[in-house]
Amino acid sequence: MKRVLVIGASRGIGLELVRQYREAGDAVTATARSDEGLARLQALGAKTLWLDLATDAAATALAGPLGGAAFDLVLLCAGVFGPRSSGLQAPTQGDFDAVMHTNVLGAMRVLPQLVDALAPGAPLPRVAVISSRMGSMGLRASPSGWLYRASKAALNSVLVDASLVLAGKAICVALHPGWVRTDMGGAGADIDVQTSAADLRRTLAALQPADTGGFFNHDGQPLSW
């Protein structure tokens, strides 16, 4: 039985990951920022914590509730897309703050609180952020959604720094879940959320220490930064 923490699990990929890990018999702690989200997680048998990554309180919100915890796997799934754009449309200050606070600042607030909440020893625990190939520089062929792209590129940088700090203590990776049929991905996306989550679980289980600091597709294929 693994001890799993899913941050940002009220819907979409996060919620499906909680569902699948619970069905596998794992002990899951999950966060959400709404009563409805917390209720969905509780119905799956997860231990729940309130957390809104866009608030200043996120910097300390996990320290008390996670005291003494030792997780084998931590997944940071929280994220927002922001305005849809096709070119160089300047975002408003409000849109910029909302996307960057959730996708980047949220991770920078939460990851330091997890350093002492990882299970020691072998096999090494996994720490993963749900990123996007839209944040890749090497794979980029379109400027659409450039605010979201910038936030995921920044999140990838945060993940690499975390991998350096946690070297020898955890395997840290960024994951692209695919273009998934969720509220964010839309009905025309390539794969359903069940397939994405199942692929992500297999990829996480197969990681080796040498993979730390890497960027991977949901099916385990390495991606270019």
PDB file of C-alpha atoms in Angstrom:
ATOM      1  CA  MET A   1       0.000   0.000   0.000  1.00  0.00           C
ATOM      2  CA  LYS A   2       1.392   3.344  -1.079  1.00  0.00           C
ATOM      3  CA  ARG A   3       0.831   6.599   0.778  1.00  0.00           C
ATOM      4  CA  VAL A   4      -0.190   9.170  -1.820  1.00  0.00           C
ATOM      5  CA  LEU A   5      -0.709  12.930  -1.641  1.00  0.00           C
ATOM      6  CA  VAL A   6      -2.603  14.593  -4.497  1.00  0.00           C
ATOM      7  CA  ILE A   7      -2.651  18.384  -4.449  1.00  0.00           C
ATOM      8  CA  GLY A   8      -5.426  19.940  -6.525  1.00  0.00           C
ATOM      9  CA  ALA A   9      -7.761  16.951  -6.747  1.00  0.00           C
ATOM     10  CA  SER A  10     -11.269  18.378  -6.864  1.00  0.00           C
ATOM     11  CA  ARG A  11     -11.848  17.479 -10.521  1.00  0.00           C
ATOM     12  CA  GLY A  12     -10.277  16.299 -13.759  1.00  0.00           C
ATOM     13  CA  ILE A  13      -6.970  14.456 -13.687  1.00  0.00           C
ATOM     14  CA  GLY A  14      -6.383  14.985  -9.961  1.00  0.00           C
ATOM     15  CA  LEU A  15      -9.761  13.521  -9.038  1.00  0.00           C
ATOM     16  CA  GLU A  16      -9.282  10.548 -11.353  1.00  0.00           C
ATOM     17  CA  LEU A  17      -5.837   9.855  -9.901  1.00  0.00           C
ATOM     18  CA  VAL A  18      -7.374   9.788  -6.431  1.00  0.00           C
ATOM     19  CA  ARG A  19     -10.076   7.400  -7.680  1.00  0.00           C
ATOM     20  CA  GLN A  20      -7.577   5.011  -9.256  1.00  0.00           C
ATOM     21  CA  TYR A  21      -5.131   5.013  -6.356  1.00  0.00           C
ATOM     22  CA  ARG A  22      -7.976   4.377  -3.922  1.00  0.00           C
ATOM     23  CA  GLU A  23      -9.281   1.519  -6.094  1.00  0.00           C
ATOM     24  CA  ALA A  24      -5.763   0.043  -5.959  1.00  0.00           C
ATOM     25  CA  GLY A  25      -5.968   0.062  -2.149  1.00  0.00           C
ATOM     26  CA  ASP A  26      -3.597   2.960  -1.544  1.00  0.00           C
ATOM     27  CA  ALA A  27      -3.952   5.466   1.295  1.00  0.00           C
ATOM     28  CA  VAL A  28      -4.665   8.837  -0.312  1.00  0.00           C
ATOM     29  CA  THR A  29      -4.595  12.340   1.112  1.00  0.00           C
ATOM     30  CA  ALA A  30      -6.015  14.921  -1.287  1.00  0.00           C
ATOM     31  CA  THR A  31      -6.584  18.670  -1.334  1.00  0.00           C
ATOM     32  CA  ALA A  32      -9.340  20.833  -2.780  1.00  0.00           C
ATOM     33  CA  ARG A  33     -10.418  24.443  -2.371  1.00  0.00           C
ATOM     34  CA  SER A  34     -14.213  23.996  -2.354  1.00  0.00           C
ATOM     35  CA  ASP A  35     -16.678  22.132  -0.176  1.00  0.00           C
ATOM     36  CA  GLU A  36     -17.957  20.315  -3.252  1.00  0.00           C
ATOM     37  CA  GLY A  37     -14.467  19.174  -4.172  1.00  0.00           C
ATOM     38  CA  LEU A  38     -13.744  17.987  -0.660  1.00  0.00           C
ATOM     39  CA  ALA A  39     -17.018  16.048  -0.616  1.00  0.00           C
ATOM     40  CA  ARG A  40     -16.152  14.270  -3.887  1.00  0.00           C
ATOM     41  CA  LEU A  41     -12.806  13.225  -2.453  1.00  0.00           C
ATOM     42  CA  GLN A  42     -14.295  12.058   0.821  1.00  0.00           C
ATOM     43  CA  ALA A  43     -16.769   9.904  -1.126  1.00  0.00           C
ATOM     44  CA  LEU A  44     -13.775   8.104  -2.641  1.00  0.00           C
ATOM     45  CA  GLY A  45     -12.344   7.391   0.809  1.00  0.00           C
ATOM     46  CA  ALA A  46      -9.533   9.934   0.703  1.00  0.00           C
ATOM     47  CA  LYS A  47      -8.374  11.970   3.666  1.00  0.00           C
ATOM     48  CA  THR A  48      -9.018  15.578   2.695  1.00  0.00           C
ATOM     49  CA  LEU A  49      -7.379  18.932   3.310  1.00  0.00           C
ATOM     50  CA  TRP A  50      -8.533  22.393   2.228  1.00  0.00           C
ATOM     51  CA  LEU A  51      -5.941  24.208   0.147  1.00  0.00           C
ATOM     52  CA  ASP A  52      -6.086  27.123  -2.296  1.00  0.00           C
ATOM     53  CA  LEU A  53      -2.718  27.546  -3.983  1.00  0.00           C
ATOM     54  CA  ALA A  54      -3.541  31.069  -5.115  1.00  0.00           C
ATOM     55  CA  THR A  55      -3.675  32.419  -1.549  1.00  0.00           C
ATOM     56  CA  ASP A  56      -0.903  33.514   0.784  1.00  0.00           C
ATOM     57  CA  ALA A  57      -2.124  30.904   3.271  1.00  0.00           C
ATOM     58  CA  ALA A  58      -0.856  28.176   0.927  1.00  0.00           C
ATOM     59  CA  ALA A  59       2.689  28.923   2.084  1.00  0.00           C
ATOM     60  CA  THR A  60       1.964  27.341   5.461  1.00  0.00           C
ATOM     61  CA  ALA A  61      -1.317  25.461   4.988  1.00  0.00           C
ATOM     62  CA  LEU A  62       0.209  21.992   4.824  1.00  0.00           C
ATOM     63  CA  ALA A  63       2.812  22.279   7.562  1.00  0.00           C
ATOM     64  CA  GLY A  64       0.483  21.379  10.439  1.00  0.00           C
ATOM     65  CA  PRO A  65      -1.831  18.794   8.806  1.00  0.00           C
ATOM     66  CA  LEU A  66       1.102  16.910   7.260  1.00  0.00           C
ATOM     67  CA  GLY A  67       3.180  16.838  10.442  1.00  0.00           C
ATOM     68  CA  GLY A  68       4.651  13.364  10.789  1.00  0.00           C
ATOM     69  CA  ALA A  69       3.431  12.215   7.365  1.00  0.00           C
ATOM     70  CA  ALA A  70       5.665  10.105   5.136  1.00  0.00           C
ATOM     71  CA  PHE A  71       4.395   9.921   1.552  1.00  0.00           C
ATOM     72  CA  ASP A  72       5.629   7.539  -1.132  1.00  0.00           C
ATOM     73  CA  LEU A  73       4.159   9.686  -3.906  1.00  0.00           C
ATOM     74  CA  VAL A  74       3.254  13.368  -4.166  1.00  0.00           C
ATOM     75  CA  LEU A  75       1.387  14.729  -7.193  1.00  0.00           C
ATOM     76  CA  LEU A  76       0.865  18.447  -7.761  1.00  0.00           C
ATOM     77  CA  CYS A  77      -2.107  18.635 -10.137  1.00  0.00           C
ATOM     78  CA  ALA A  78      -3.558  22.079  -9.466  1.00  0.00           C
ATOM     79  CA  GLY A  79      -3.574  24.365 -12.478  1.00  0.00           C
ATOM     80  CA  VAL A  80      -5.573  26.880 -14.503  1.00  0.00           C
ATOM     81  CA  PHE A  81      -5.394  27.764 -18.196  1.00  0.00           C
ATOM     82  CA  GLY A  82      -6.335  31.424 -18.180  1.00  0.00           C
ATOM     83  CA  PRO A  83      -7.335  33.406 -21.286  1.00  0.00           C
ATOM     84  CA  ARG A  84      -7.436  31.709 -24.677  1.00  0.00           C
ATOM     85  CA  SER A  85      -5.158  33.494 -27.089  1.00  0.00           C
ATOM     86  CA  SER A  86      -3.754  32.834 -30.554  1.00  0.00           C
ATOM     87  CA  GLY A  87      -0.904  35.329 -30.720  1.00  0.00           C
ATOM     88  CA  LEU A  88       0.673  38.132 -28.739  1.00  0.00           C
ATOM     89  CA  GLN A  89      -2.446  39.362 -26.958  1.00  0.00           C
ATOM     90  CA  ALA A  90      -1.270  40.977 -23.732  1.00  0.00           C
ATOM     91  CA  PRO A  91      -2.902  39.420 -20.649  1.00  0.00           C
ATOM     92  CA  THR A  92      -4.541  41.613 -18.073  1.00  0.00           C
ATOM     93  CA  GLN A  93      -2.843  41.968 -14.714  1.00  0.00           C
ATOM     94  CA  GLY A  94      -5.666  39.939 -13.178  1.00  0.00           C
ATOM     95  CA  ASP A  95      -5.301  37.064 -15.658  1.00  0.00           C
ATOM     96  CA  PHE A  96      -1.515  37.047 -15.286  1.00  0.00           C
ATOM     97  CA  ASP A  97      -1.727  36.943 -11.504  1.00  0.00           C
ATOM     98  CA  ALA A  98      -4.371  34.216 -11.475  1.00  0.00           C
ATOM     99  CA  VAL A  99      -2.427  31.882 -13.789  1.00  0.00           C
ATOM    100  CA  MET A 100       1.036  32.494 -12.381  1.00  0.00           C
ATOM    101  CA  HIS A 101      -0.087  32.376  -8.752  1.00  0.00           C
ATOM    102  CA  THR A 102      -1.776  29.007  -9.206  1.00  0.00           C
ATOM    103  CA  ASN A 103       0.576  27.309 -11.661  1.00  0.00           C
ATOM    104  CA  VAL A 104       3.939  28.625 -10.465  1.00  0.00           C
ATOM    105  CA  LEU A 105       3.792  30.424  -7.124  1.00  0.00           C
ATOM    106  CA  GLY A 106       1.553  27.682  -5.748  1.00  0.00           C
ATOM    107  CA  ALA A 107       4.188  25.058  -6.493  1.00  0.00           C
ATOM    108  CA  MET A 108       6.929  27.230  -5.006  1.00  0.00           C
ATOM    109  CA  ARG A 109       4.869  27.620  -1.833  1.00  0.00           C
ATOM    110  CA  VAL A 110       3.945  23.953  -1.462  1.00  0.00           C
ATOM    111  CA  LEU A 111       7.098  22.074  -2.467  1.00  0.00           C
ATOM    112  CA  PRO A 112       9.194  23.370   0.463  1.00  0.00           C
ATOM    113  CA  GLN A 113       6.532  22.050   2.854  1.00  0.00           C
ATOM    114  CA  LEU A 114       6.903  18.554   1.411  1.00  0.00           C
ATOM    115  CA  VAL A 115      10.616  18.108   2.026  1.00  0.00           C
ATOM    116  CA  ASP A 116      10.016  16.585   5.454  1.00  0.00           C
ATOM    117  CA  ALA A 117       6.873  14.715   4.391  1.00  0.00           C
ATOM    118  CA  LEU A 118       8.534  12.164   2.096  1.00  0.00           C
ATOM    119  CA  ALA A 119       9.065   8.542   3.042  1.00  0.00           C
ATOM    120  CA  PRO A 120      12.770   7.854   3.660  1.00  0.00           C
ATOM    121  CA  GLY A 121      14.777   5.031   2.172  1.00  0.00           C
ATOM    122  CA  ALA A 122      14.294   2.807  -0.860  1.00  0.00           C
ATOM    123  CA  PRO A 123      12.433   2.782  -3.112  1.00  0.00           C
ATOM    124  CA  LEU A 124      12.751   6.529  -3.374  1.00  0.00           C
ATOM    125  CA  PRO A 125       9.479   8.473  -3.142  1.00  0.00           C
ATOM    126  CA  ARG A 126       8.206  10.225  -6.241  1.00  0.00           C
ATOM    127  CA  VAL A 127       7.365  13.922  -6.527  1.00  0.00           C
ATOM    128  CA  ALA A 128       5.610  14.922  -9.750  1.00  0.00           C
ATOM    129  CA  VAL A 129       4.101  18.108 -11.132  1.00  0.00           C
ATOM    130  CA  ILE A 130       1.447  17.951 -13.837  1.00  0.00           C
ATOM    131  CA  SER A 131       2.964  20.203 -16.470  1.00  0.00           C
ATOM    132  CA  SER A 132       2.251  20.354 -20.212  1.00  0.00           C
ATOM    133  CA  ARG A 133       4.191  19.975 -23.413  1.00  0.00           C
ATOM    134  CA  MET A 134       2.784  23.448 -24.165  1.00  0.00           C
ATOM    135  CA  GLY A 135       5.516  24.658 -21.804  1.00  0.00           C
ATOM    136  CA  SER A 136       8.270  22.992 -23.825  1.00  0.00           C
ATOM    137  CA  MET A 137      10.616  25.289 -25.734  1.00  0.00           C
ATOM    138  CA  GLY A 138      11.973  22.564 -27.988  1.00  0.00           C
ATOM    139  CA  LEU A 139       8.565  21.186 -28.992  1.00  0.00           C
ATOM    140  CA  ARG A 140       6.781  24.510 -29.435  1.00  0.00           C
ATOM    141  CA  ALA A 141       5.240  25.199 -32.836  1.00  0.00           C
ATOM    142  CA  SER A 142       2.411  27.568 -31.849  1.00  0.00           C
ATOM    143  CA  PRO A 143       2.057  30.685 -29.661  1.00  0.00           C
ATOM    144  CA  SER A 144      -1.541  29.877 -28.669  1.00  0.00           C
ATOM    145  CA  GLY A 145      -2.265  30.164 -24.965  1.00  0.00           C
ATOM    146  CA  TRP A 146       1.029  31.929 -24.383  1.00  0.00           C
ATOM    147  CA  LEU A 147       0.283  32.848 -20.777  1.00  0.00           C
ATOM    148  CA  TYR A 148      -0.423  29.203 -19.929  1.00  0.00           C
ATOM    149  CA  ARG A 149       2.714  28.170 -21.871  1.00  0.00           C
ATOM    150  CA  ALA A 150       4.824  30.658 -19.893  1.00  0.00           C
ATOM    151  CA  SER A 151       3.434  29.349 -16.611  1.00  0.00           C
ATOM    152  CA  LYS A 152       4.211  25.726 -17.471  1.00  0.00           C
ATOM    153  CA  ALA A 153       7.723  26.612 -18.646  1.00  0.00           C
ATOM    154  CA  ALA A 154       8.241  28.306 -15.277  1.00  0.00           C
ATOM    155  CA  LEU A 155       6.762  25.298 -13.454  1.00  0.00           C
ATOM    156  CA  ASN A 156       9.242  23.057 -15.259  1.00  0.00           C
ATOM    157  CA  SER A 157      12.070  25.240 -13.968  1.00  0.00           C
ATOM    158  CA  VAL A 158      10.690  24.949 -10.430  1.00  0.00           C
ATOM    159  CA  LEU A 159      10.600  21.157 -10.775  1.00  0.00           C
ATOM    160  CA  VAL A 160      14.224  20.967 -11.880  1.00  0.00           C
ATOM    161  CA  ASP A 161      15.305  23.057  -8.900  1.00  0.00           C
ATOM    162  CA  ALA A 162      13.303  20.780  -6.590  1.00  0.00           C
ATOM    163  CA  SER A 163      15.040  17.759  -8.105  1.00  0.00           C
ATOM    164  CA  LEU A 164      18.431  19.261  -7.228  1.00  0.00           C
ATOM    165  CA  VAL A 165      17.420  19.976  -3.629  1.00  0.00           C
ATOM    166  CA  LEU A 166      15.892  16.506  -3.211  1.00  0.00           C
ATOM    167  CA  ALA A 167      18.677  14.587  -4.984  1.00  0.00           C
ATOM    168  CA  GLY A 168      19.028  11.195  -3.339  1.00  0.00           C
ATOM    169  CA  LYS A 169      15.805  11.703  -1.359  1.00  0.00           C
ATOM    170  CA  ALA A 170      13.156  11.621  -4.094  1.00  0.00           C
ATOM    171  CA  ILE A 171      12.650  11.157  -7.831  1.00  0.00           C
ATOM    172  CA  CYS A 172      11.230  14.452  -9.113  1.00  0.00           C
ATOM    173  CA  VAL A 173       9.637  14.750 -12.560  1.00  0.00           C
ATOM    174  CA  ALA A 174       7.378  16.936 -14.672  1.00  0.00           C
ATOM    175  CA  LEU A 175       4.609  15.068 -16.494  1.00  0.00           C
ATOM    176  CA  HIS A 176       2.547  15.890 -19.569  1.00  0.00           C
ATOM    177  CA  PRO A 177      -0.846  14.205 -19.113  1.00  0.00           C
ATOM    178  CA  GLY A 178      -1.773  14.409 -22.773  1.00  0.00           C
ATOM    179  CA  TRP A 179      -4.552  16.482 -24.283  1.00  0.00           C
ATOM    180  CA  VAL A 180      -7.283  15.215 -21.982  1.00  0.00           C
ATOM    181  CA  ARG A 181     -11.067  15.483 -22.173  1.00  0.00           C
ATOM    182  CA  THR A 182     -11.593  17.520 -18.994  1.00  0.00           C
ATOM    183  CA  ASP A 183     -13.133  20.924 -18.290  1.00  0.00           C
ATOM    184  CA  MET A 184      -9.783  22.443 -19.284  1.00  0.00           C
ATOM    185  CA  GLY A 185      -9.019  20.226 -22.269  1.00  0.00           C
ATOM    186  CA  GLY A 186     -12.501  20.286 -23.761  1.00  0.00           C
ATOM    187  CA  ALA A 187     -14.657  17.652 -25.412  1.00  0.00           C
ATOM    188  CA  GLY A 188     -12.482  17.474 -28.531  1.00  0.00           C
ATOM    189  CA  ALA A 189      -9.290  16.418 -26.731  1.00  0.00           C
ATOM    190  CA  ASP A 190      -7.378  13.272 -27.673  1.00  0.00           C
ATOM    191  CA  ILE A 191      -7.798  10.975 -24.657  1.00  0.00           C
ATOM    192  CA  ASP A 192     -10.167  10.443 -21.769  1.00  0.00           C
ATOM    193  CA  VAL A 193      -9.195  11.193 -18.197  1.00  0.00           C
ATOM    194  CA  GLN A 194      -9.209   7.513 -17.190  1.00  0.00           C
ATOM    195  CA  THR A 195      -6.564   6.668 -19.814  1.00  0.00           C
ATOM    196  CA  SER A 196      -4.399   9.649 -18.897  1.00  0.00           C
ATOM    197  CA  ALA A 197      -4.452   8.840 -15.182  1.00  0.00           C
ATOM    198  CA  ALA A 198      -3.721   5.147 -15.768  1.00  0.00           C
ATOM    199  CA  ASP A 199      -0.764   6.036 -18.003  1.00  0.00           C
ATOM    200  CA  LEU A 200       0.567   8.505 -15.458  1.00  0.00           C
ATOM    201  CA  ARG A 201       0.380   5.887 -12.707  1.00  0.00           C
ATOM    202  CA  ARG A 202       2.335   3.376 -14.797  1.00  0.00           C
ATOM    203  CA  THR A 203       4.950   5.982 -15.699  1.00  0.00           C
ATOM    204  CA  LEU A 204       5.400   7.007 -12.066  1.00  0.00           C
ATOM    205  CA  ALA A 205       5.733   3.398 -10.943  1.00  0.00           C
ATOM    206  CA  ALA A 206       8.432   2.730 -13.540  1.00  0.00           C
ATOM    207  CA  LEU A 207      10.657   5.724 -12.736  1.00  0.00           C
ATOM    208  CA  GLN A 208      14.277   5.119 -11.830  1.00  0.00           C
ATOM    209  CA  PRO A 209      16.618   7.393  -9.839  1.00  0.00           C
ATOM    210  CA  ALA A 210      18.342   8.463 -13.070  1.00  0.00           C
ATOM    211  CA  ASP A 211      15.019   9.910 -14.294  1.00  0.00           C
ATOM    212  CA  THR A 212      14.935  12.616 -11.629  1.00  0.00           C
ATOM    213  CA  GLY A 213      14.766  16.112 -13.043  1.00  0.00           C
ATOM    214  CA  GLY A 214      13.163  14.790 -16.237  1.00  0.00           C
ATOM    215  CA  PHE A 215      10.120  15.721 -18.315  1.00  0.00           C
ATOM    216  CA  PHE A 216       7.931  12.827 -19.480  1.00  0.00           C
ATOM    217  CA  ASN A 217       4.848  12.207 -21.576  1.00  0.00           C
ATOM    218  CA  HIS A 218       1.968  10.371 -19.884  1.00  0.00           C
ATOM    219  CA  ASP A 219       3.114   7.141 -21.589  1.00  0.00           C
ATOM    220  CA  GLY A 220       6.652   7.466 -20.212  1.00  0.00           C
ATOM    221  CA  GLN A 221       8.374   8.890 -23.291  1.00  0.00           C
ATOM    222  CA  PRO A 222      10.936  11.611 -22.464  1.00  0.00           C
ATOM    223  CA  LEU A 223      10.060  15.112 -23.656  1.00  0.00           C
ATOM    224  CA  SER A 224      12.315  17.977 -24.640  1.00  0.00           C
ATOM    225  CA  TRP A 225      12.429  20.979 -22.325  1.00  0.00           C
TER     226      TRP A 225
END
